[in-house]
Amino acid sequence: MRVILLEHPRPLDPERFQDVVNAPLSACLTTGYIASVLHANKIQVEIVDANLYGWSAEKTITELCKKSFDLLGVHTVYLWDNTKSVFDMLLRLREHGIKAHINLYGFYPTFAYERILLEYPFIDSVTIGEPELTFLELAQKMTAGLKNPQYNTDGLACSFNNASVVKNKPRQRIVDLDGLPFPLRYIPLTPNPLHKGRGKGGGKKKGIHTYILGSRGCYGNCTFCYINPFYGDNSLWRGRSPENILEEICQLHERHKINYFYFADANFFGPDKYGKERARRLAELIIRNGLKIGFGIECRANDVEEKTFSALVNAGLKQVFLGIESGSQTSLNRFKKGVSVEVNKRAIQTIRRFGIELSLGFIMFEPYSTIADIRANFEFLKEMNLLTTPSATAHLLHHKETLFQGTPDYTQIFNGQGNHAPTGYEATYTFKDERVTMLFNLATHICQKALTQMWNAECGVWSGKTSLNSAIRNPQSVFENQSLIDSFESALGGLRDLEK
């Protein structure tokens, strides 16, 4: 029994390169965790990261056809309008004689499994939700020679006679995350792969962080997010113990000389007092063990407070991605964020006092936005001095809520109706206020133009997250940034007299 886990090619779409919601960061170690679980159970597994290697679909097909395998697992990422290219590639594998069982896993197929299986009958199964134990059971049943194991494996969906879809019983979530082996990390074709930097001669290398997944899920219930629905109904935040996390960090630090880590958790902190105590315990262990490391995290504004952040900074905290989402209390309430605008402001101020590099999650436009909401967002960004560089400003001023299958907003606002992108995964919508539509179209035009120029200047390299502190402030940059702000403010002011 031989298994290949594929990270398929992900060509970036210049029209959507600033949108990172299609591939949650918390999914970045999914393949590594599946591989480690298979390896621990004596199943031969190989990871083929065509995305990291920069392979085309044609190159990926050529390389896979050189290999012998019985089960192909594909971490399937939504690629906007290019999503069909993934399925075209898999169909061509079949046409080249690949008879292996093809299983898809990840956020996108978890929610779009029904349309995927009906439209692409050459896919044998889709893993729903947390994949490690489901994929292991599938591989074990195939090893035992069981016929059509997809029909009786919990956590799988499959087609029946190419006419209907069978969804098996959901698999229970993994409660003890400490019981999982550390994700399999491998040495890909590029040199020194586990850190960011430049290659010989100053040429740019792929920016690759060493990620740690310290928890799964989130204690929040934001209406635009599908993290918790991915793990199942009434999903709760689950965290690894600080001791277990430290052990993985120490292994990477000692074996590979890694000095910088980024926590891929959707929410680094657990709920309430426990979450902060756990974070401080991890900081204490890092310091006690004499680790000279740096790290980044992602969190909610209400998790930011002096005592905990002081401990984390002493342990090496350098970066924070903060999900504040809005400067309008009306929008925050609609999102069910459970925080106030003032809490958002205090969080930003606290992070800045510690000198931490700050990035933001922010939704300027959402389906029910009013001109008043947009103005509140704009004034908030100005007051908090967040419109500091062309990249940050262009990103923040036009970001629109994306409605993906699995999010409460997709279900509650649209109930799956209306126009959809490939496989029904993304719902399109128009704003309820026509003036917001006018402003959005103008903001998108000017911001996309600026982002495209930066994209071209960076030779197509785009991180997707906008740092607010680190850009070089040269006169041209200052001029471009102020032009974006002035254009948006002028357009917003022109709509003032039209307010109802």
Coordinates of C-alpha atoms in Angstrom, one line a residue:
M1 CA 0.0 0.0 0.0
R2 CA 1.5 3.3 -1.1
V3 CA 0.0 6.7 -0.5
I4 CA 0.8 10.1 -2.2
L5 CA -0.5 13.3 -0.6
L6 CA -0.6 16.1 -3.2
E7 CA -0.5 19.9 -2.7
H8 CA -1.7 20.8 -6.1
P9 CA -0.4 23.8 -8.1
R10 CA -2.0 27.1 -7.0
P11 CA -1.5 29.7 -9.7
L12 CA -2.2 33.1 -8.3
D13 CA -5.0 35.1 -9.8
P14 CA -4.0 38.8 -10.1
E15 CA -7.6 39.8 -9.7
R16 CA -7.9 38.0 -6.3
F17 CA -4.4 37.9 -5.0
Q18 CA -5.2 40.0 -2.0
D19 CA -7.9 37.6 -0.9
V20 CA -6.6 35.0 1.5
V21 CA -9.8 33.7 2.9
N22 CA -9.9 30.9 0.3
A23 CA -7.1 29.0 2.1
P24 CA -7.1 29.4 5.9
L25 CA -3.7 29.4 7.4
S26 CA -4.7 26.7 9.8
A27 CA -4.9 24.3 6.9
C28 CA -1.2 24.7 6.0
L29 CA -0.1 21.6 8.1
T30 CA -3.1 19.4 7.2
T31 CA -1.1 17.3 4.7
G32 CA 1.8 17.0 7.2
Y33 CA -0.4 15.8 9.9
I34 CA -2.1 13.1 7.7
A35 CA 1.4 12.0 6.6
S36 CA 2.7 11.7 10.1
V37 CA -0.4 9.6 11.2
L38 CA 0.0 7.3 8.2
H39 CA 3.7 7.0 8.9
A40 CA 3.1 6.2 12.6
N41 CA 0.8 3.4 11.4
K42 CA 3.4 1.8 9.1
I43 CA 1.8 3.0 5.9
Q44 CA 4.2 4.2 3.2
V45 CA 3.5 7.8 2.3
E46 CA 5.1 10.5 0.2
I47 CA 4.2 14.2 0.1
V48 CA 4.3 15.9 -3.4
D49 CA 4.2 19.6 -3.0
A50 CA 3.6 20.9 -6.5
N51 CA 2.7 24.3 -5.2
L52 CA 5.9 24.7 -3.3
Y53 CA 8.0 23.4 -6.3
G54 CA 6.2 25.9 -8.6
W55 CA 5.1 23.1 -10.9
S56 CA 2.5 23.6 -13.6
A57 CA -0.4 21.1 -14.0
E58 CA 1.4 19.5 -16.8
K59 CA 4.6 19.0 -14.8
T60 CA 2.6 17.6 -11.9
I61 CA 1.0 15.1 -14.1
T62 CA 4.3 14.0 -15.6
E63 CA 5.9 13.6 -12.2
L64 CA 2.9 11.7 -10.7
C65 CA 2.8 9.3 -13.7
K66 CA 6.4 8.3 -12.8
K67 CA 5.3 7.0 -9.5
S68 CA 3.4 3.9 -8.3
F69 CA 0.7 4.5 -5.7
D70 CA -2.7 3.1 -4.6
L71 CA -4.2 6.1 -2.9
L72 CA -3.9 9.8 -3.9
G73 CA -5.0 12.3 -1.4
V74 CA -5.3 15.9 -2.7
H75 CA -5.4 18.9 -0.4
T76 CA -7.9 20.8 -2.6
V77 CA -7.7 24.6 -2.3
Y78 CA -10.4 26.8 -3.9
L79 CA -8.8 28.8 -6.7
W80 CA -11.6 31.2 -7.5
D81 CA -12.3 31.1 -11.2
N82 CA -9.4 28.8 -11.8
T83 CA -10.7 26.0 -9.6
K84 CA -11.8 23.9 -12.6
S85 CA -8.1 23.6 -13.5
V86 CA -7.6 21.3 -10.5
F87 CA -10.2 18.9 -11.6
D88 CA -9.0 19.1 -15.2
M89 CA -5.6 18.0 -14.0
L90 CA -7.0 15.1 -12.0
L91 CA -9.1 14.0 -15.0
R92 CA -6.0 14.0 -17.1
L93 CA -4.3 11.8 -14.5
R94 CA -7.1 9.3 -15.1
E95 CA -6.7 9.6 -18.8
H96 CA -3.0 8.8 -18.4
G97 CA -3.9 5.5 -16.7
I98 CA -3.8 6.4 -13.0
K99 CA -6.2 4.0 -11.4
A100 CA -5.5 4.9 -7.7
H101 CA -8.3 5.9 -5.4
I102 CA -8.5 9.7 -5.4
N103 CA -9.6 11.4 -2.2
L104 CA -10.0 15.1 -1.7
Y105 CA -9.6 16.8 1.7
G106 CA -9.5 20.3 3.0
F107 CA -11.9 23.2 3.7
Y108 CA -13.2 23.7 0.2
P109 CA -14.2 20.0 -0.5
T110 CA -15.6 19.6 3.0
F111 CA -18.4 22.1 2.1
A112 CA -18.7 21.7 -1.6
Y113 CA -18.5 17.9 -1.6
E114 CA -21.9 17.3 -3.1
R115 CA -21.5 19.3 -6.3
I116 CA -17.9 18.1 -6.6
L117 CA -18.8 14.5 -6.5
L118 CA -21.7 14.9 -8.9
E119 CA -19.8 17.0 -11.5
Y120 CA -16.6 15.1 -11.3
P121 CA -17.4 11.4 -11.0
F122 CA -13.8 10.3 -11.3
I123 CA -13.3 11.5 -7.7
D124 CA -13.7 8.4 -5.5
S125 CA -14.2 10.1 -2.2
V126 CA -14.1 13.4 -0.2
T127 CA -13.0 13.7 3.4
I128 CA -15.4 15.8 5.4
G129 CA -13.8 17.9 8.2
E130 CA -10.8 16.9 10.2
P131 CA -9.0 14.4 8.0
E132 CA -6.3 12.5 9.9
L133 CA -8.2 9.5 11.3
T134 CA -10.6 9.3 8.4
F135 CA -7.8 9.1 5.9
L136 CA -6.0 6.6 8.0
E137 CA -9.1 4.3 8.2
L138 CA -9.5 4.6 4.4
A139 CA -5.9 3.6 3.8
Q140 CA -6.1 0.7 6.3
K141 CA -9.2 -0.7 4.6
M142 CA -7.6 -0.4 1.2
T143 CA -4.5 -2.2 2.6
A144 CA -6.8 -5.0 3.9
G145 CA -8.2 -5.4 0.4
L146 CA -11.7 -4.2 1.2
K147 CA -13.7 -3.3 -1.8
N148 CA -15.2 0.2 -2.0
P149 CA -14.2 1.3 1.5
Q150 CA -15.6 4.8 0.8
Y151 CA -19.1 3.5 1.4
N152 CA -18.6 2.5 5.0
T153 CA -15.9 4.8 6.4
D154 CA -17.0 7.5 8.8
G155 CA -16.2 11.0 7.7
L156 CA -16.3 10.3 4.0
A157 CA -18.6 11.3 1.2
C158 CA -18.8 9.6 -2.2
S159 CA -21.0 9.3 -5.2
F160 CA -23.3 6.3 -5.8
N161 CA -23.7 5.2 -9.4
N162 CA -22.7 8.7 -10.5
A163 CA -26.3 9.7 -9.7
S164 CA -26.4 10.6 -6.0
V165 CA -24.1 11.4 -3.2
V166 CA -23.7 9.4 0.0
K167 CA -22.4 11.1 3.1
N168 CA -21.4 8.7 5.8
K169 CA -21.7 9.3 9.5
P170 CA -19.6 12.2 10.7
R171 CA -16.3 11.3 12.4
Q172 CA -15.9 12.5 16.0
R173 CA -13.4 15.3 16.5
I174 CA -9.9 14.5 17.8
V175 CA -10.1 15.6 21.5
D176 CA -6.5 14.9 22.5
L177 CA -4.4 16.9 20.1
D178 CA -1.3 16.0 22.1
G179 CA -1.9 12.4 21.0
L180 CA -1.2 13.3 17.4
P181 CA 2.4 12.8 16.1
F182 CA 4.0 16.0 15.0
P183 CA 3.3 16.9 11.3
L184 CA 5.7 15.3 8.9
R185 CA 8.1 18.0 7.6
Y186 CA 10.2 17.2 4.6
I187 CA 13.0 18.7 2.6
P188 CA 11.6 19.8 -0.7
L189 CA 13.6 20.6 -3.9
T190 CA 14.5 24.1 -2.8
P191 CA 17.5 24.7 -0.5
N192 CA 17.0 25.8 3.1
P193 CA 13.3 25.4 2.8
L194 CA 12.2 26.0 6.4
H195 CA 12.8 29.7 6.6
K196 CA 12.3 32.9 4.7
G197 CA 15.2 34.6 2.9
R198 CA 17.1 35.0 -0.3
G199 CA 19.1 32.5 -2.2
K200 CA 22.6 32.9 -3.6
G201 CA 23.2 36.0 -5.7
G202 CA 20.4 37.8 -3.9
G203 CA 17.5 36.1 -5.9
K204 CA 14.3 35.8 -4.0
K205 CA 13.3 32.5 -2.6
K206 CA 9.8 31.4 -1.7
G207 CA 8.8 32.9 1.6
I208 CA 8.2 29.9 3.7
H209 CA 7.4 30.1 7.4
T210 CA 8.0 27.3 9.9
Y211 CA 4.4 26.9 11.1
I212 CA 3.2 25.4 14.4
L213 CA -0.5 24.5 14.9
G214 CA -1.1 24.8 18.6
S215 CA -4.9 24.6 18.5
R216 CA -7.9 23.9 16.3
G217 CA -11.2 25.8 16.1
C218 CA -12.2 29.1 17.7
Y219 CA -14.3 30.0 20.7
G220 CA -15.9 32.8 18.6
N221 CA -18.8 32.4 16.2
C222 CA -18.3 35.1 13.6
T223 CA -20.8 34.9 10.8
F224 CA -18.3 35.2 8.0
C225 CA -16.0 32.3 9.2
Y226 CA -16.2 28.6 8.5
I227 CA -13.4 27.4 10.8
N228 CA -15.8 25.9 13.4
P229 CA -18.3 24.5 10.9
F230 CA -15.4 22.7 9.3
Y231 CA -14.8 20.7 12.5
G232 CA -18.5 20.0 12.9
D233 CA -21.6 21.2 14.7
N234 CA -21.0 22.9 18.0
S235 CA -17.3 22.7 17.5
L236 CA -15.2 24.1 20.3
W237 CA -11.6 25.4 20.5
R238 CA -9.2 22.7 21.3
G239 CA -5.6 23.4 22.3
R240 CA -2.4 21.4 22.6
S241 CA -0.7 21.6 26.0
P242 CA 2.2 24.1 26.3
E243 CA 4.5 21.3 27.0
N244 CA 3.6 19.4 23.8
I245 CA 4.0 22.6 21.7
L246 CA 7.4 23.3 23.3
E247 CA 8.6 19.8 22.5
E248 CA 7.9 20.4 18.8
I249 CA 9.5 23.8 18.8
C250 CA 12.6 22.3 20.5
Q251 CA 12.9 19.5 17.9
L252 CA 12.8 22.0 15.0
H253 CA 15.1 24.4 16.8
E254 CA 17.7 21.7 17.6
R255 CA 17.5 19.6 14.4
H256 CA 17.0 22.3 11.8
K257 CA 18.4 25.4 13.6
I258 CA 15.0 27.1 13.2
N259 CA 14.7 30.3 15.2
Y260 CA 11.4 31.8 14.0
F261 CA 8.0 30.2 14.1
Y262 CA 4.5 31.3 13.1
F263 CA 1.4 29.9 14.9
A264 CA -1.1 28.9 12.2
D265 CA -3.9 28.7 14.7
A266 CA -7.2 30.4 13.7
N267 CA -7.1 31.8 17.2
F268 CA -3.9 31.4 19.3
F269 CA -5.8 32.0 22.5
G270 CA -8.3 29.7 24.1
P271 CA -11.4 31.0 25.8
D272 CA -11.4 33.4 28.8
K273 CA -9.0 33.0 31.7
Y274 CA -7.8 29.6 30.7
G275 CA -6.6 30.7 27.3
K276 CA -4.5 33.5 28.7
E277 CA -3.0 31.3 31.4
R278 CA -2.1 28.7 28.8
A279 CA -0.4 31.3 26.7
R280 CA 1.6 32.6 29.6
R281 CA 2.6 29.0 30.5
L282 CA 4.0 28.5 27.0
A283 CA 5.9 31.8 27.3
E284 CA 7.3 30.7 30.7
L285 CA 8.5 27.3 29.2
I286 CA 10.2 29.0 26.3
I287 CA 12.1 31.4 28.6
R288 CA 12.9 28.7 31.1
N289 CA 14.4 26.5 28.4
G290 CA 16.6 29.3 27.2
L291 CA 15.2 29.3 23.7
K292 CA 16.2 32.4 21.7
I293 CA 13.4 32.4 19.2
G294 CA 10.8 34.7 17.6
F295 CA 7.3 33.9 16.7
G296 CA 4.0 35.3 15.4
I297 CA 0.4 34.6 16.3
E298 CA -3.2 35.4 15.2
C299 CA -5.9 36.4 17.7
R300 CA -9.0 38.4 18.5
A301 CA -9.0 41.9 19.9
N302 CA -10.5 40.9 23.2
D303 CA -7.6 38.5 23.9
V304 CA -5.1 41.4 23.9
E305 CA -4.1 42.5 27.4
E306 CA -1.0 43.7 29.1
K307 CA 0.0 40.8 31.4
T308 CA -0.3 38.1 28.8
F309 CA 1.3 40.1 26.0
S310 CA 4.2 41.1 28.2
A311 CA 5.0 37.5 28.9
L312 CA 4.7 36.6 25.2
V313 CA 6.9 39.4 24.1
N314 CA 9.6 38.4 26.6
A315 CA 9.4 34.9 25.1
G316 CA 9.9 36.2 21.5
L317 CA 6.5 37.4 20.2
K318 CA 7.3 39.6 17.1
Q319 CA 4.1 39.6 14.9
V320 CA 0.4 39.7 15.5
F321 CA -2.4 39.3 12.9
L322 CA -5.4 40.9 14.6
G323 CA -8.9 40.1 13.5
I324 CA -10.7 43.3 14.2
E325 CA -12.9 43.2 11.0
S326 CA -14.6 46.6 11.4
G327 CA -14.7 50.1 12.9
S328 CA -18.5 50.1 12.7
Q329 CA -20.3 48.8 15.8
T330 CA -23.3 48.0 13.6
S331 CA -21.2 45.7 11.4
L332 CA -19.4 44.2 14.4
N333 CA -22.8 43.3 15.8
R334 CA -23.9 41.8 12.5
F335 CA -20.8 39.7 12.4
K336 CA -21.5 38.5 16.0
K337 CA -17.9 39.5 16.9
G338 CA -18.8 40.0 20.5
V339 CA -16.5 43.0 20.8
S340 CA -16.8 46.8 20.7
V341 CA -15.0 49.3 18.6
E342 CA -13.3 50.5 21.8
V343 CA -12.0 47.0 22.5
N344 CA -10.5 47.0 18.9
K345 CA -8.9 50.4 19.6
R346 CA -7.4 49.3 22.9
A347 CA -6.0 46.1 21.3
I348 CA -4.2 48.0 18.6
Q349 CA -2.8 50.5 21.1
T350 CA -1.6 47.7 23.4
I351 CA 0.1 45.8 20.6
R352 CA 1.9 49.0 19.4
R353 CA 3.1 49.8 22.9
F354 CA 5.0 46.5 22.8
G355 CA 6.5 47.3 19.4
I356 CA 5.0 44.3 17.7
E357 CA 4.6 44.1 14.0
L358 CA 0.8 44.4 13.4
S359 CA -1.3 43.1 10.5
L360 CA -5.1 43.3 10.3
G361 CA -8.1 41.3 9.3
F362 CA -10.6 44.0 8.1
I363 CA -13.9 43.9 6.1
M364 CA -14.6 47.4 4.7
F365 CA -17.7 46.2 2.7
E366 CA -20.3 43.6 3.6
P367 CA -23.8 42.9 2.2
Y368 CA -25.7 45.1 4.5
S369 CA -23.1 48.0 4.7
T370 CA -24.5 51.5 4.7
I371 CA -22.6 54.7 3.8
A372 CA -22.6 55.4 7.6
D373 CA -20.8 52.0 8.2
I374 CA -18.3 52.7 5.5
R375 CA -17.6 56.2 6.9
A376 CA -17.2 54.7 10.4
N377 CA -14.7 52.2 9.0
F378 CA -12.8 54.9 7.2
E379 CA -12.6 57.2 10.2
F380 CA -11.5 54.3 12.4
L381 CA -8.6 53.5 10.1
K382 CA -7.5 57.1 10.0
E383 CA -7.8 57.6 13.7
M384 CA -5.8 54.5 14.5
N385 CA -3.2 55.5 11.9
L386 CA -3.7 52.2 10.0
L387 CA -3.5 53.7 6.5
T388 CA 0.3 53.9 6.5
T389 CA 1.6 52.4 3.3
P390 CA 0.2 51.9 -0.2
S391 CA -0.1 48.1 0.3
A392 CA -1.9 48.4 3.6
T393 CA -4.2 51.2 2.4
A394 CA -5.1 49.6 -0.9
H395 CA -6.0 46.3 0.9
L396 CA -8.0 47.9 3.7
L397 CA -10.0 50.3 1.7
H398 CA -11.7 47.8 -0.6
H399 CA -11.8 44.5 1.1
K400 CA -15.2 42.8 0.7
E401 CA -16.7 40.0 2.7
T402 CA -16.5 36.8 0.8
L403 CA -19.4 34.4 1.2
F404 CA -18.3 30.8 1.2
Q405 CA -20.3 27.7 1.7
G406 CA -20.1 26.7 5.3
T407 CA -20.2 30.2 6.8
P408 CA -23.3 31.2 8.7
D409 CA -23.7 34.3 6.4
Y410 CA -23.8 32.0 3.3
T411 CA -26.6 30.1 4.8
Q412 CA -28.5 32.7 6.7
I413 CA -28.4 35.5 4.1
F414 CA -28.6 33.6 0.9
N415 CA -29.6 30.1 1.9
G416 CA -27.5 28.7 -1.0
Q417 CA -29.6 30.6 -3.6
G418 CA -28.4 32.9 -6.4
N419 CA -25.3 33.0 -8.6
H420 CA -22.4 30.9 -7.6
A421 CA -18.8 30.3 -8.6
P422 CA -17.6 26.8 -9.5
T423 CA -19.2 24.0 -7.5
G424 CA -21.5 26.3 -5.6
Y425 CA -18.8 27.2 -3.1
E426 CA -18.9 31.0 -3.3
A427 CA -22.0 33.0 -3.4
T428 CA -22.1 36.3 -5.3
Y429 CA -24.2 39.2 -4.0
T430 CA -25.1 42.8 -4.5
F431 CA -25.0 45.4 -1.8
K432 CA -28.4 46.4 -0.3
D433 CA -27.5 50.1 -0.7
E434 CA -26.8 51.2 -4.3
R435 CA -24.5 54.0 -3.1
V436 CA -22.3 51.4 -1.4
T437 CA -22.1 49.6 -4.7
M438 CA -20.9 52.8 -6.4
L439 CA -18.3 53.4 -3.7
F440 CA -17.1 49.8 -3.8
N441 CA -16.7 49.8 -7.6
L442 CA -14.6 52.9 -7.4
A443 CA -12.5 51.8 -4.4
T444 CA -11.9 48.4 -6.1
H445 CA -10.8 50.2 -9.3
I446 CA -8.2 52.4 -7.6
C447 CA -7.0 49.9 -5.1
Q448 CA -6.7 47.0 -7.5
K449 CA -4.7 49.2 -9.8
A450 CA -2.3 50.1 -7.0
L451 CA -2.0 46.5 -5.9
T452 CA -1.4 45.2 -9.4
Q453 CA 1.5 47.7 -9.7
M454 CA 3.0 46.4 -6.5
W455 CA 2.3 42.9 -7.6
N456 CA 4.3 43.4 -10.8
A457 CA 7.1 45.2 -8.9
E458 CA 7.4 42.2 -6.6
C459 CA 7.5 39.8 -9.6
G460 CA 4.3 38.1 -8.6
V461 CA 5.2 37.5 -4.9
W462 CA 2.4 38.4 -2.6
S463 CA 2.0 37.3 1.0
G464 CA -1.7 38.0 1.2
K465 CA -1.3 39.7 4.6
T466 CA -0.6 43.4 4.9
S467 CA 1.9 44.5 7.4
L468 CA 1.2 47.9 8.8
N469 CA 4.7 48.6 10.2
S470 CA 7.4 47.3 7.9
A471 CA 7.1 49.1 4.6
I472 CA 9.9 51.5 3.5
R473 CA 8.6 55.0 3.6
N474 CA 10.0 56.8 0.7
P475 CA 8.6 60.0 -0.9
Q476 CA 7.0 58.2 -3.8
S477 CA 5.4 55.7 -1.4
V478 CA 4.0 58.5 0.8
F479 CA 2.6 60.3 -2.3
E480 CA 0.9 57.1 -3.6
N481 CA -0.5 56.3 -0.2
Q482 CA -2.0 59.8 0.3
S483 CA -3.5 59.6 -3.2
L484 CA -5.4 56.4 -2.3
I485 CA -6.7 58.0 0.9
D486 CA -7.7 61.2 -0.9
S487 CA -9.5 59.4 -3.7
F488 CA -11.5 57.3 -1.3
E489 CA -12.3 60.3 0.9
S490 CA -13.4 62.3 -2.1
A491 CA -15.7 59.5 -3.3
L492 CA -17.2 59.0 0.2
G493 CA -17.8 62.7 0.6
G494 CA -19.5 62.9 -2.8
L495 CA -22.1 60.4 -1.5
R496 CA -22.8 62.3 1.7
D497 CA -25.6 64.4 0.2
L498 CA -27.2 61.2 -1.1
E499 CA -27.6 59.6 2.3
K500 CA -31.1 58.7 3.3

